[in-house]
Amino acid sequence: LDTQSNVLSLTVDARGVPAQPQDISIVAGTLTSALTYTPVVTSPQYVTSISCKVYNSTYPTDTTEVTGTLHLGSYKVHCYDGTVTNSNYVISSYVDGNLTVTAIPRTFTTNFATLASSYAIGTTYPSLPTISATVNQGVGPVTYSANSVCAVNSSGKVTNLYMAGTCTLTASVAASGDYAAGSTSVSFQITGVPRTLSWSTATLALGTTYQVS
C-alpha cells in the first residue's frame, strides 16, 4: 500500500502600513534642521523613526526641498527611510504631513510704569503724560490711540482729558513679513475738578426774619 503525502505551502506577506509624520506647527524663523519628525501613531504602530524633507507643496509635484529659515506659511512634509520594528509589517506608502509656520508674536518696551494713576480734568497740556512704546521683534511704526474720554497724538502725547472716567491708551504695530500684529495698553483715571465753597458773614438783627437762598 503506497501512501502519498500532499504538502501545502503557504506564504504570508507582511502587512503594509502607511508612514506619515505628525502635523507640525512652529513659529517663523525656525530652521528646517531643527525640526523633529514623529510618525503618526496608528494601531498597531510599528514605524518608530522616519526621515523627512520640507516642500512648498505636495511631493513629487514639488521636488525642490525647502531648507534654512522657515517663513510664515503652509508647507508639506514628505518622508522616506522609515524604520519598522515588526517583521510582520512593511511600509506600503509615504503620506505627506502638514507643516504650519505661524507669525512671530510681538512684545513691547514701554514707559507705562512712569504714568501717574490719575490726572484731573483741567491739567495743563505740559503736565499731561507722554507714552512711548518700542517693538522688540521686527520693524514697523508704532501708532497710538485712545478711547473716548481722552486723546493722544501720533507722538504718544496725551492732548486732552474730556471727562471723568478711565482713559485707555494703546500702542499698536501692524503685521509685517513674518511678524504678527501686536498691541499693548495702559490706563489711568481722569478725576473731576474739586469744588470749594466759601461763606460770607452778615450781621443779623434780633427778631428779624430772613430768607436764605
Short mmCIF file of C-alpha atoms in Angstrom, two decimals, residues 12 24 28 39 65 69-70 76 103 114 130 174 192 203:
data_model
loop_
_atom_site.label_atom_id
_atom_site.label_comp_id
_atom_site.label_asym_id
_atom_site.label_seq_id
_atom_site.Cartn_x
_atom_site.Cartn_y
_atom_site.Cartn_z
CA VAL A 12 2.19 35.06 4.33
CA ILE A 24 3.79 70.33 12.95
CA ALA A 28 8.56 81.60 11.75
CA PRO A 39 5.44 59.17 12.86
CA GLU A 65 13.37 70.92 -0.88
CA THR A 69 14.91 79.50 7.78
CA LEU A 70 11.19 78.84 7.52
CA LYS A 76 4.24 69.81 3.11
CA ALA A 103 3.82 84.58 12.72
CA THR A 114 6.10 106.12 34.80
CA THR A 130 3.53 111.14 27.04
CA ALA A 174 0.79 96.21 12.12
CA GLY A 192 -13.14 115.78 38.15
CA THR A 203 -24.90 140.90 60.86
#
